[in-house]
Amino acid sequence: MTTIKQQADYATLINVFTVEPGHAEELTALLHAATEEVMRHQPGFRSANIHLSIDRTRVVNYAQWDSAEAYQAMLASPATQPHMSQAAALAVSFDPHLYTVESVHERP
Amino acid sequence: MTTIKQQADYATLINVFTVEPGHAEELTALLHAATEEVMRHQPGFRSANIHLSIDRTRVVNYAQWDSAEAYQAMLASPATQPHMSQAAALAVSFDPHLYTVESVHERP
């Protein structure tokens, strides 16, 4: 279980992969395996949540890192680069950005 | 606080707004107000989380609804349409999709 908190001190990565529907499940499985085997063992990793769109045109990784620096260090690590290249090769495009959580709203 | 659960029975909406950096904070504030005043009072709303990218080029709403049908009913409601039009007008583009949570990964 992952929790989202307002104005938290962690860094949120949202990476939106655009995919051909025929590759969506393969990309989802690849991100699952890479996260379990490699990403979650990197320093500063908190959580990752792999989402598949109902229309099979998007796969989203919603992840939390201790800091932007921890995320950047992961990107630069030789351990993670083969996995990121494999994911990129399955996608039409991908769009990673780091975010802050500005507000959390719940039902009344 | 919002929690993300694997293979949950709710529907996840991820809406990625692409913005000119000069409009990012205004769009964030507009989504905050519309969610507090209107969206969270719609039937089937669970939570919404407004994210602003550090580079100010994206604003993401990560929301949970009881079902895809509840989300579709909200879209069709006259109460919500003015707010969605205002948000759309501030953005370069937006890309809403409904998702399932395929997997949740935590640090070891």
mmCIF file with all atom_site columns, C-alpha atoms in Angstrom:
data_model
loop_
_atom_site.group_PDB
_atom_site.id
_atom_site.type_symbol
_atom_site.label_atom_id
_atom_site.label_alt_id
_atom_site.label_comp_id
_atom_site.label_asym_id
_atom_site.label_entity_id
_atom_site.label_seq_id
_atom_site.pdbx_PDB_ins_code
_atom_site.Cartn_x
_atom_site.Cartn_y
_atom_site.Cartn_z
_atom_site.occupancy
_atom_site.B_iso_or_equiv
_atom_site.pdbx_formal_charge
_atom_site.auth_seq_id
_atom_site.auth_comp_id
_atom_site.auth_asym_id
_atom_site.auth_atom_id
_atom_site.pdbx_PDB_model_num
ATOM 1   C CA . MET A 1 1   ? 0.000   0.000  0.000   1.00 0.00 ? 1   MET A CA 1
ATOM 2   C CA . THR A 1 2   ? 1.231   3.479  -0.899  1.00 0.00 ? 2   THR A CA 1
ATOM 3   C CA . THR A 1 3   ? -0.001  6.638  0.783   1.00 0.00 ? 3   THR A CA 1
ATOM 4   C CA . ILE A 1 4   ? -0.147  10.092 -0.821  1.00 0.00 ? 4   ILE A CA 1
ATOM 5   C CA . LYS A 1 5   ? 0.357   13.012 1.535   1.00 0.00 ? 5   LYS A CA 1
ATOM 6   C CA . GLN A 1 6   ? -0.035  16.717 0.924   1.00 0.00 ? 6   GLN A CA 1
ATOM 7   C CA . GLN A 1 7   ? 3.130   18.859 0.958   1.00 0.00 ? 7   GLN A CA 1
ATOM 8   C CA . ALA A 1 8   ? 5.157   15.781 1.844   1.00 0.00 ? 8   ALA A CA 1
ATOM 9   C CA . ASP A 1 9   ? 8.939   15.837 1.988   1.00 0.00 ? 9   ASP A CA 1
ATOM 10  C CA . TYR A 1 10  ? 9.407   13.111 -0.618  1.00 0.00 ? 10  TYR A CA 1
ATOM 11  C CA . ALA A 1 11  ? 9.679   13.415 -4.408  1.00 0.00 ? 11  ALA A CA 1
ATOM 12  C CA . THR A 1 12  ? 6.931   11.963 -6.597  1.00 0.00 ? 12  THR A CA 1
ATOM 13  C CA . LEU A 1 13  ? 7.830   10.594 -10.018 1.00 0.00 ? 13  LEU A CA 1
ATOM 14  C CA . ILE A 1 14  ? 4.993   10.187 -12.502 1.00 0.00 ? 14  ILE A CA 1
ATOM 15  C CA . ASN A 1 15  ? 6.132   8.519  -15.718 1.00 0.00 ? 15  ASN A CA 1
ATOM 16  C CA . VAL A 1 16  ? 3.470   8.186  -18.414 1.00 0.00 ? 16  VAL A CA 1
ATOM 17  C CA . PHE A 1 17  ? 4.278   5.657  -21.143 1.00 0.00 ? 17  PHE A CA 1
ATOM 18  C CA . THR A 1 18  ? 2.273   5.887  -24.364 1.00 0.00 ? 18  THR A CA 1
ATOM 19  C CA . VAL A 1 19  ? 1.998   2.411  -25.890 1.00 0.00 ? 19  VAL A CA 1
ATOM 20  C CA . GLU A 1 20  ? 0.457   0.528  -28.736 1.00 0.00 ? 20  GLU A CA 1
ATOM 21  C CA . PRO A 1 21  ? -2.334  -1.492 -27.078 1.00 0.00 ? 21  PRO A CA 1
ATOM 22  C CA . GLY A 1 22  ? -0.674  -4.727 -28.175 1.00 0.00 ? 22  GLY A CA 1
ATOM 23  C CA . HIS A 1 23  ? 2.400   -3.868 -26.077 1.00 0.00 ? 23  HIS A CA 1
ATOM 24  C CA . ALA A 1 24  ? 0.632   -2.600 -22.958 1.00 0.00 ? 24  ALA A CA 1
ATOM 25  C CA . GLU A 1 25  ? 0.585   -5.833 -20.981 1.00 0.00 ? 25  GLU A CA 1
ATOM 26  C CA . GLU A 1 26  ? 4.185   -6.672 -21.896 1.00 0.00 ? 26  GLU A CA 1
ATOM 27  C CA . LEU A 1 27  ? 5.341   -3.232 -20.717 1.00 0.00 ? 27  LEU A CA 1
ATOM 28  C CA . THR A 1 28  ? 3.337   -3.586 -17.508 1.00 0.00 ? 28  THR A CA 1
ATOM 29  C CA . ALA A 1 29  ? 4.981   -6.940 -16.808 1.00 0.00 ? 29  ALA A CA 1
ATOM 30  C CA . LEU A 1 30  ? 8.443   -5.590 -17.609 1.00 0.00 ? 30  LEU A CA 1
ATOM 31  C CA . LEU A 1 31  ? 8.003   -2.625 -15.231 1.00 0.00 ? 31  LEU A CA 1
ATOM 32  C CA . HIS A 1 32  ? 6.698   -4.979 -12.559 1.00 0.00 ? 32  HIS A CA 1
ATOM 33  C CA . ALA A 1 33  ? 9.743   -7.245 -12.832 1.00 0.00 ? 33  ALA A CA 1
ATOM 34  C CA . ALA A 1 34  ? 12.285  -4.406 -13.073 1.00 0.00 ? 34  ALA A CA 1
ATOM 35  C CA . THR A 1 35  ? 10.788  -2.681 -10.036 1.00 0.00 ? 35  THR A CA 1
ATOM 36  C CA . GLU A 1 36  ? 10.757  -5.842 -7.938  1.00 0.00 ? 36  GLU A CA 1
ATOM 37  C CA . GLU A 1 37  ? 14.229  -6.983 -8.939  1.00 0.00 ? 37  GLU A CA 1
ATOM 38  C CA . VAL A 1 38  ? 16.170  -3.722 -9.313  1.00 0.00 ? 38  VAL A CA 1
ATOM 39  C CA . MET A 1 39  ? 14.430  -0.404 -8.712  1.00 0.00 ? 39  MET A CA 1
ATOM 40  C CA . ARG A 1 40  ? 13.107  -1.019 -5.221  1.00 0.00 ? 40  ARG A CA 1
ATOM 41  C CA . HIS A 1 41  ? 16.592  -1.951 -4.031  1.00 0.00 ? 41  HIS A CA 1
ATOM 42  C CA . GLN A 1 42  ? 18.058  1.428  -5.051  1.00 0.00 ? 42  GLN A CA 1
ATOM 43  C CA . PRO A 1 43  ? 18.906  3.924  -2.279  1.00 0.00 ? 43  PRO A CA 1
ATOM 44  C CA . GLY A 1 44  ? 16.053  6.308  -1.572  1.00 0.00 ? 44  GLY A CA 1
ATOM 45  C CA . PHE A 1 45  ? 13.304  4.227  -3.186  1.00 0.00 ? 45  PHE A CA 1
ATOM 46  C CA . ARG A 1 46  ? 10.008  4.394  -1.282  1.00 0.00 ? 46  ARG A CA 1
ATOM 47  C CA . SER A 1 47  ? 7.331   2.889  -3.485  1.00 0.00 ? 47  SER A CA 1
ATOM 48  C CA . ALA A 1 48  ? 6.188   2.381  -7.064  1.00 0.00 ? 48  ALA A CA 1
ATOM 49  C CA . ASN A 1 49  ? 2.712   1.727  -8.399  1.00 0.00 ? 49  ASN A CA 1
ATOM 50  C CA . ILE A 1 50  ? 2.271   0.377  -11.913 1.00 0.00 ? 50  ILE A CA 1
ATOM 51  C CA . HIS A 1 51  ? -0.982  1.365  -13.607 1.00 0.00 ? 51  HIS A CA 1
ATOM 52  C CA . LEU A 1 52  ? -2.472  0.078  -16.870 1.00 0.00 ? 52  LEU A CA 1
ATOM 53  C CA . SER A 1 53  ? -5.111  2.163  -18.623 1.00 0.00 ? 53  SER A CA 1
ATOM 54  C CA . ILE A 1 54  ? -8.397  0.479  -19.380 1.00 0.00 ? 54  ILE A CA 1
ATOM 55  C CA . ASP A 1 55  ? -8.004  1.465  -23.041 1.00 0.00 ? 55  ASP A CA 1
ATOM 56  C CA . ARG A 1 56  ? -4.486  -0.121 -23.112 1.00 0.00 ? 56  ARG A CA 1
ATOM 57  C CA . THR A 1 57  ? -2.871  3.047  -24.563 1.00 0.00 ? 57  THR A CA 1
ATOM 58  C CA . ARG A 1 58  ? -1.045  4.212  -21.400 1.00 0.00 ? 58  ARG A CA 1
ATOM 59  C CA . VAL A 1 59  ? 1.051   2.644  -18.656 1.00 0.00 ? 59  VAL A CA 1
ATOM 60  C CA . VAL A 1 60  ? 1.881   4.877  -15.681 1.00 0.00 ? 60  VAL A CA 1
ATOM 61  C CA . ASN A 1 61  ? 4.465   4.429  -12.973 1.00 0.00 ? 61  ASN A CA 1
ATOM 62  C CA . TYR A 1 62  ? 3.524   6.493  -9.912  1.00 0.00 ? 62  TYR A CA 1
ATOM 63  C CA . ALA A 1 63  ? 6.556   6.344  -7.626  1.00 0.00 ? 63  ALA A CA 1
ATOM 64  C CA . GLN A 1 64  ? 7.883   7.967  -4.486  1.00 0.00 ? 64  GLN A CA 1
ATOM 65  C CA . TRP A 1 65  ? 11.556  8.644  -3.778  1.00 0.00 ? 65  TRP A CA 1
ATOM 66  C CA . ASP A 1 66  ? 13.163  10.108 -0.676  1.00 0.00 ? 66  ASP A CA 1
ATOM 67  C CA . SER A 1 67  ? 14.383  13.085 -2.710  1.00 0.00 ? 67  SER A CA 1
ATOM 68  C CA . ALA A 1 68  ? 14.978  14.355 -6.228  1.00 0.00 ? 68  ALA A CA 1
ATOM 69  C CA . GLU A 1 69  ? 18.672  13.587 -5.691  1.00 0.00 ? 69  GLU A CA 1
ATOM 70  C CA . ALA A 1 70  ? 17.926  9.923  -4.938  1.00 0.00 ? 70  ALA A CA 1
ATOM 71  C CA . TYR A 1 71  ? 15.867  9.696  -8.127  1.00 0.00 ? 71  TYR A CA 1
ATOM 72  C CA . GLN A 1 72  ? 18.630  11.315 -10.195 1.00 0.00 ? 72  GLN A CA 1
ATOM 73  C CA . ALA A 1 73  ? 21.212  8.955  -8.702  1.00 0.00 ? 73  ALA A CA 1
ATOM 74  C CA . MET A 1 74  ? 19.038  5.983  -9.706  1.00 0.00 ? 74  MET A CA 1
ATOM 75  C CA . LEU A 1 75  ? 18.806  7.327  -13.268 1.00 0.00 ? 75  LEU A CA 1
ATOM 76  C CA . ALA A 1 76  ? 22.597  7.557  -13.462 1.00 0.00 ? 76  ALA A CA 1
ATOM 77  C CA . SER A 1 77  ? 23.189  4.076  -12.048 1.00 0.00 ? 77  SER A CA 1
ATOM 78  C CA . PRO A 1 78  ? 24.516  1.405  -14.441 1.00 0.00 ? 78  PRO A CA 1
ATOM 79  C CA . ALA A 1 79  ? 22.298  -1.107 -12.582 1.00 0.00 ? 79  ALA A CA 1
ATOM 80  C CA . THR A 1 80  ? 19.062  0.523  -13.714 1.00 0.00 ? 80  THR A CA 1
ATOM 81  C CA . GLN A 1 81  ? 19.835  1.656  -17.240 1.00 0.00 ? 81  GLN A CA 1
ATOM 82  C CA . PRO A 1 82  ? 19.262  -1.665 -19.086 1.00 0.00 ? 82  PRO A CA 1
ATOM 83  C CA . HIS A 1 83  ? 15.782  -1.917 -17.534 1.00 0.00 ? 83  HIS A CA 1
ATOM 84  C CA . MET A 1 84  ? 14.876  1.631  -18.484 1.00 0.00 ? 84  MET A CA 1
ATOM 85  C CA . SER A 1 85  ? 16.085  1.060  -22.037 1.00 0.00 ? 85  SER A CA 1
ATOM 86  C CA . GLN A 1 86  ? 13.951  -2.078 -22.332 1.00 0.00 ? 86  GLN A CA 1
ATOM 87  C CA . ALA A 1 87  ? 10.873  -0.201 -21.115 1.00 0.00 ? 87  ALA A CA 1
ATOM 88  C CA . ALA A 1 88  ? 11.544  2.689  -23.495 1.00 0.00 ? 88  ALA A CA 1
ATOM 89  C CA . ALA A 1 89  ? 11.887  0.274  -26.412 1.00 0.00 ? 89  ALA A CA 1
ATOM 90  C CA . LEU A 1 90  ? 8.394   -1.121 -25.786 1.00 0.00 ? 90  LEU A CA 1
ATOM 91  C CA . ALA A 1 91  ? 6.754   2.317  -25.652 1.00 0.00 ? 91  ALA A CA 1
ATOM 92  C CA . VAL A 1 92  ? 5.871   4.833  -28.336 1.00 0.00 ? 92  VAL A CA 1
ATOM 93  C CA . SER A 1 93  ? 7.024   7.551  -25.929 1.00 0.00 ? 93  SER A CA 1
ATOM 94  C CA . PHE A 1 94  ? 7.408   8.222  -22.217 1.00 0.00 ? 94  PHE A CA 1
ATOM 95  C CA . ASP A 1 95  ? 7.168   11.393 -20.179 1.00 0.00 ? 95  ASP A CA 1
ATOM 96  C CA . PRO A 1 96  ? 8.760   11.311 -16.708 1.00 0.00 ? 96  PRO A CA 1
ATOM 97  C CA . HIS A 1 97  ? 8.521   14.331 -14.407 1.00 0.00 ? 97  HIS A CA 1
ATOM 98  C CA . LEU A 1 98  ? 9.112   14.901 -10.711 1.00 0.00 ? 98  LEU A CA 1
ATOM 99  C CA . TYR A 1 99  ? 6.199   16.429 -8.816  1.00 0.00 ? 99  TYR A CA 1
ATOM 100 C CA . THR A 1 100 ? 5.181   17.851 -5.486  1.00 0.00 ? 100 THR A CA 1
ATOM 101 C CA . VAL A 1 101 ? 1.784   16.917 -4.015  1.00 0.00 ? 101 VAL A CA 1
ATOM 102 C CA . GLU A 1 102 ? -0.002  20.261 -3.809  1.00 0.00 ? 102 GLU A CA 1
ATOM 103 C CA . SER A 1 103 ? -3.268  19.093 -2.298  1.00 0.00 ? 103 SER A CA 1
ATOM 104 C CA . VAL A 1 104 ? -5.138  15.972 -1.228  1.00 0.00 ? 104 VAL A CA 1
ATOM 105 C CA . HIS A 1 105 ? -8.942  15.981 -1.305  1.00 0.00 ? 105 HIS A CA 1
ATOM 106 C CA . GLU A 1 106 ? -11.270 13.396 0.181   1.00 0.00 ? 106 GLU A CA 1
ATOM 107 C CA . ARG A 1 107 ? -14.989 12.792 0.046   1.00 0.00 ? 107 ARG A CA 1
ATOM 108 C CA . PRO A 1 108 ? -16.988 14.840 2.541   1.00 0.00 ? 108 PRO A CA 1
ATOM 109 C CA . MET B 1 1   ? -4.245  11.013 2.829   1.00 0.00 ? 1   MET B CA 1
ATOM 110 C CA . THR B 1 2   ? -4.908  8.744  -0.157  1.00 0.00 ? 2   THR B CA 1
ATOM 111 C CA . THR B 1 3   ? -3.908  5.097  -0.270  1.00 0.00 ? 3   THR B CA 1
ATOM 112 C CA . ILE B 1 4   ? -3.058  3.128  -3.435  1.00 0.00 ? 4   ILE B CA 1
ATOM 113 C CA . LYS B 1 5   ? -3.913  -0.557 -3.363  1.00 0.00 ? 5   LYS B CA 1
ATOM 114 C CA . GLN B 1 6   ? -3.076  -3.297 -5.811  1.00 0.00 ? 6   GLN B CA 1
ATOM 115 C CA . GLN B 1 7   ? -5.943  -4.825 -7.834  1.00 0.00 ? 7   GLN B CA 1
ATOM 116 C CA . ALA B 1 8   ? -8.399  -2.632 -5.947  1.00 0.00 ? 8   ALA B CA 1
ATOM 117 C CA . ASP B 1 9   ? -12.061 -2.453 -6.879  1.00 0.00 ? 9   ASP B CA 1
ATOM 118 C CA . TYR B 1 10  ? -12.045 1.309  -7.502  1.00 0.00 ? 10  TYR B CA 1
ATOM 119 C CA . ALA B 1 11  ? -11.266 3.204  -10.721 1.00 0.00 ? 11  ALA B CA 1
ATOM 120 C CA . THR B 1 12  ? -8.173  5.412  -10.895 1.00 0.00 ? 12  THR B CA 1
ATOM 121 C CA . LEU B 1 13  ? -8.248  8.531  -13.041 1.00 0.00 ? 13  LEU B CA 1
ATOM 122 C CA . ILE B 1 14  ? -4.894  10.016 -14.012 1.00 0.00 ? 14  ILE B CA 1
ATOM 123 C CA . ASN B 1 15  ? -5.280  13.290 -15.900 1.00 0.00 ? 15  ASN B CA 1
ATOM 124 C CA . VAL B 1 16  ? -2.034  14.863 -17.125 1.00 0.00 ? 16  VAL B CA 1
ATOM 125 C CA . PHE B 1 17  ? -2.310  18.536 -18.069 1.00 0.00 ? 17  PHE B CA 1
ATOM 126 C CA . THR B 1 18  ? 0.487   19.980 -20.188 1.00 0.00 ? 18  THR B CA 1
ATOM 127 C CA . VAL B 1 19  ? 0.862   23.679 -19.364 1.00 0.00 ? 19  VAL B CA 1
ATOM 128 C CA . GLU B 1 20  ? 2.927   26.711 -20.148 1.00 0.00 ? 20  GLU B CA 1
ATOM 129 C CA . PRO B 1 21  ? 5.022   27.215 -16.986 1.00 0.00 ? 21  PRO B CA 1
ATOM 130 C CA . GLY B 1 22  ? 3.426   30.628 -16.464 1.00 0.00 ? 22  GLY B CA 1
ATOM 131 C CA . HIS B 1 23  ? -0.006  29.001 -16.111 1.00 0.00 ? 23  HIS B CA 1
ATOM 132 C CA . ALA B 1 24  ? 0.985   26.061 -13.909 1.00 0.00 ? 24  ALA B CA 1
ATOM 133 C CA . GLU B 1 25  ? 0.242   27.616 -10.525 1.00 0.00 ? 25  GLU B CA 1
ATOM 134 C CA . GLU B 1 26  ? -3.046  29.114 -11.729 1.00 0.00 ? 26  GLU B CA 1
ATOM 135 C CA . LEU B 1 27  ? -4.182  25.713 -13.035 1.00 0.00 ? 27  LEU B CA 1
ATOM 136 C CA . THR B 1 28  ? -3.133  24.035 -9.783  1.00 0.00 ? 28  THR B CA 1
ATOM 137 C CA . ALA B 1 29  ? -5.174  26.555 -7.788  1.00 0.00 ? 29  ALA B CA 1
ATOM 138 C CA . LEU B 1 30  ? -8.179  26.164 -10.094 1.00 0.00 ? 30  LEU B CA 1
ATOM 139 C CA . LEU B 1 31  ? -8.137  22.352 -9.768  1.00 0.00 ? 31  LEU B CA 1
ATOM 140 C CA . HIS B 1 32  ? -7.789  22.690 -6.005  1.00 0.00 ? 32  HIS B CA 1
ATOM 141 C CA . ALA B 1 33  ? -10.831 24.952 -5.761  1.00 0.00 ? 33  ALA B CA 1
ATOM 142 C CA . ALA B 1 34  ? -12.983 22.973 -8.216  1.00 0.00 ? 34  ALA B CA 1
ATOM 143 C CA . THR B 1 35  ? -12.197 19.723 -6.403  1.00 0.00 ? 35  THR B CA 1
ATOM 144 C CA . GLU B 1 36  ? -12.994 21.140 -2.970  1.00 0.00 ? 36  GLU B CA 1
ATOM 145 C CA . GLU B 1 37  ? -16.166 22.915 -4.028  1.00 0.00 ? 37  GLU B CA 1
ATOM 146 C CA . VAL B 1 38  ? -17.649 20.630 -6.677  1.00 0.00 ? 38  VAL B CA 1
ATOM 147 C CA . MET B 1 39  ? -15.868 17.409 -7.599  1.00 0.00 ? 39  MET B CA 1
ATOM 148 C CA . ARG B 1 40  ? -15.561 15.836 -4.166  1.00 0.00 ? 40  ARG B CA 1
ATOM 149 C CA . HIS B 1 41  ? -19.304 16.230 -3.634  1.00 0.00 ? 41  HIS B CA 1
ATOM 150 C CA . GLN B 1 42  ? -20.154 14.133 -6.719  1.00 0.00 ? 42  GLN B CA 1
ATOM 151 C CA . PRO B 1 43  ? -21.490 10.594 -6.169  1.00 0.00 ? 43  PRO B CA 1
ATOM 152 C CA . GLY B 1 44  ? -18.748 7.997  -6.172  1.00 0.00 ? 44  GLY B CA 1
ATOM 153 C CA . PHE B 1 45  ? -15.843 10.393 -5.564  1.00 0.00 ? 45  PHE B CA 1
ATOM 154 C CA . ARG B 1 46  ? -13.171 8.910  -3.293  1.00 0.00 ? 46  ARG B CA 1
ATOM 155 C CA . SER B 1 47  ? -10.139 11.164 -3.462  1.00 0.00 ? 47  SER B CA 1
ATOM 156 C CA . ALA B 1 48  ? -8.144  13.504 -5.687  1.00 0.00 ? 48  ALA B CA 1
ATOM 157 C CA . ASN B 1 49  ? -4.501  14.505 -5.463  1.00 0.00 ? 49  ASN B CA 1
ATOM 158 C CA . ILE B 1 50  ? -3.261  17.552 -7.334  1.00 0.00 ? 50  ILE B CA 1
ATOM 159 C CA . HIS B 1 51  ? 0.402   17.416 -8.364  1.00 0.00 ? 51  HIS B CA 1
ATOM 160 C CA . LEU B 1 52  ? 2.586   20.174 -9.805  1.00 0.00 ? 52  LEU B CA 1
ATOM 161 C CA . SER B 1 53  ? 5.759   19.229 -11.660 1.00 0.00 ? 53  SER B CA 1
ATOM 162 C CA . ILE B 1 54  ? 8.983   20.764 -10.436 1.00 0.00 ? 54  ILE B CA 1
ATOM 163 C CA . ASP B 1 55  ? 9.658   22.055 -13.966 1.00 0.00 ? 55  ASP B CA 1
ATOM 164 C CA . ARG B 1 56  ? 6.163   23.667 -14.072 1.00 0.00 ? 56  ARG B CA 1
ATOM 165 C CA . THR B 1 57  ? 5.258   22.007 -17.403 1.00 0.00 ? 57  THR B CA 1
ATOM 166 C CA . ARG B 1 58  ? 2.759   19.427 -16.053 1.00 0.00 ? 58  ARG B CA 1
ATOM 167 C CA . VAL B 1 59  ? -0.110  19.357 -13.575 1.00 0.00 ? 59  VAL B CA 1
ATOM 168 C CA . VAL B 1 60  ? -1.497  15.924 -12.706 1.00 0.00 ? 60  VAL B CA 1
ATOM 169 C CA . ASN B 1 61  ? -4.736  14.982 -11.026 1.00 0.00 ? 61  ASN B CA 1
ATOM 170 C CA . TYR B 1 62  ? -4.479  11.484 -9.533  1.00 0.00 ? 62  TYR B CA 1
ATOM 171 C CA . ALA B 1 63  ? -8.011  10.589 -8.444  1.00 0.00 ? 63  ALA B CA 1
ATOM 172 C CA . GLN B 1 64  ? -9.971  7.588  -7.242  1.00 0.00 ? 64  GLN B CA 1
ATOM 173 C CA . TRP B 1 65  ? -13.646 6.934  -8.042  1.00 0.00 ? 65  TRP B CA 1
ATOM 174 C CA . ASP B 1 66  ? -15.889 4.126  -6.852  1.00 0.00 ? 66  ASP B CA 1
ATOM 175 C CA . SER B 1 67  ? -16.253 2.920  -10.440 1.00 0.00 ? 67  SER B CA 1
ATOM 176 C CA . ALA B 1 68  ? -15.793 3.897  -14.070 1.00 0.00 ? 68  ALA B CA 1
ATOM 177 C CA . GLU B 1 69  ? -19.546 4.539  -14.192 1.00 0.00 ? 69  GLU B CA 1
ATOM 178 C CA . ALA B 1 70  ? -19.341 7.084  -11.357 1.00 0.00 ? 70  ALA B CA 1
ATOM 179 C CA . TYR B 1 71  ? -16.528 8.879  -13.174 1.00 0.00 ? 71  TYR B CA 1
ATOM 180 C CA . GLN B 1 72  ? -18.498 8.921  -16.445 1.00 0.00 ? 72  GLN B CA 1
ATOM 181 C CA . ALA B 1 73  ? -21.580 10.267 -14.643 1.00 0.00 ? 73  ALA B CA 1
ATOM 182 C CA . MET B 1 74  ? -19.483 13.087 -13.193 1.00 0.00 ? 74  MET B CA 1
ATOM 183 C CA . LEU B 1 75  ? -18.202 13.959 -16.670 1.00 0.00 ? 75  LEU B CA 1
ATOM 184 C CA . ALA B 1 76  ? -21.768 14.194 -17.955 1.00 0.00 ? 76  ALA B CA 1
ATOM 185 C CA . SER B 1 77  ? -23.014 16.314 -15.052 1.00 0.00 ? 77  SER B CA 1
ATOM 186 C CA . PRO B 1 78  ? -23.868 19.968 -15.785 1.00 0.00 ? 78  PRO B CA 1
ATOM 187 C CA . ALA B 1 79  ? -22.443 20.818 -12.340 1.00 0.00 ? 79  ALA B CA 1
ATOM 188 C CA . THR B 1 80  ? -18.900 19.832 -13.275 1.00 0.00 ? 80  THR B CA 1
ATOM 189 C CA . GLN B 1 81  ? -18.602 20.936 -16.895 1.00 0.00 ? 81  GLN B CA 1
ATOM 190 C CA . PRO B 1 82  ? -17.850 24.648 -16.325 1.00 0.00 ? 82  PRO B CA 1
ATOM 191 C CA . HIS B 1 83  ? -14.942 23.710 -14.054 1.00 0.00 ? 83  HIS B CA 1
ATOM 192 C CA . MET B 1 84  ? -13.517 21.236 -16.532 1.00 0.00 ? 84  MET B CA 1
ATOM 193 C CA . SER B 1 85  ? -13.785 23.789 -19.329 1.00 0.00 ? 85  SER B CA 1
ATOM 194 C CA . GLN B 1 86  ? -11.924 26.362 -17.232 1.00 0.00 ? 86  GLN B CA 1
ATOM 195 C CA . ALA B 1 87  ? -9.133  23.886 -16.516 1.00 0.00 ? 87  ALA B CA 1
ATOM 196 C CA . ALA B 1 88  ? -8.911  22.892 -20.177 1.00 0.00 ? 88  ALA B CA 1
ATOM 197 C CA . ALA B 1 89  ? -8.673  26.548 -21.208 1.00 0.00 ? 89  ALA B CA 1
ATOM 198 C CA . LEU B 1 90  ? -5.599  27.066 -19.000 1.00 0.00 ? 90  LEU B CA 1
ATOM 199 C CA . ALA B 1 91  ? -3.771  24.026 -20.396 1.00 0.00 ? 91  ALA B CA 1
ATOM 200 C CA . VAL B 1 92  ? -2.003  23.370 -23.674 1.00 0.00 ? 92  VAL B CA 1
ATOM 201 C CA . SER B 1 93  ? -3.529  19.879 -23.622 1.00 0.00 ? 93  SER B CA 1
ATOM 202 C CA . PHE B 1 94  ? -4.810  17.276 -21.185 1.00 0.00 ? 94  PHE B CA 1
ATOM 203 C CA . ASP B 1 95  ? -4.850  13.496 -21.293 1.00 0.00 ? 95  ASP B CA 1
ATOM 204 C CA . PRO B 1 96  ? -7.314  11.760 -18.939 1.00 0.00 ? 96  PRO B CA 1
ATOM 205 C CA . HIS B 1 97  ? -7.445  7.960  -18.778 1.00 0.00 ? 97  HIS B CA 1
ATOM 206 C CA . LEU B 1 98  ? -8.931  5.466  -16.346 1.00 0.00 ? 98  LEU B CA 1
ATOM 207 C CA . TYR B 1 99  ? -6.511  2.907  -14.938 1.00 0.00 ? 99  TYR B CA 1
ATOM 208 C CA . THR B 1 100 ? -6.298  -0.209 -12.854 1.00 0.00 ? 100 THR B CA 1
ATOM 209 C CA . VAL B 1 101 ? -3.503  -0.555 -10.283 1.00 0.00 ? 101 VAL B CA 1
ATOM 210 C CA . GLU B 1 102 ? -1.568  -3.557 -11.524 1.00 0.00 ? 102 GLU B CA 1
ATOM 211 C CA . SER B 1 103 ? 1.085   -3.726 -8.822  1.00 0.00 ? 103 SER B CA 1
ATOM 212 C CA . VAL B 1 104 ? 2.324   -1.908 -5.732  1.00 0.00 ? 104 VAL B CA 1
ATOM 213 C CA . HIS B 1 105 ? 6.005   -2.172 -4.788  1.00 0.00 ? 105 HIS B CA 1
ATOM 214 C CA . GLU B 1 106 ? 7.644   -1.086 -1.567  1.00 0.00 ? 106 GLU B CA 1
ATOM 215 C CA . ARG B 1 107 ? 11.199  -0.822 -0.365  1.00 0.00 ? 107 ARG B CA 1
ATOM 216 C CA . PRO B 1 108 ? 12.636  -4.085 0.984   1.00 0.00 ? 108 PRO B CA 1
#
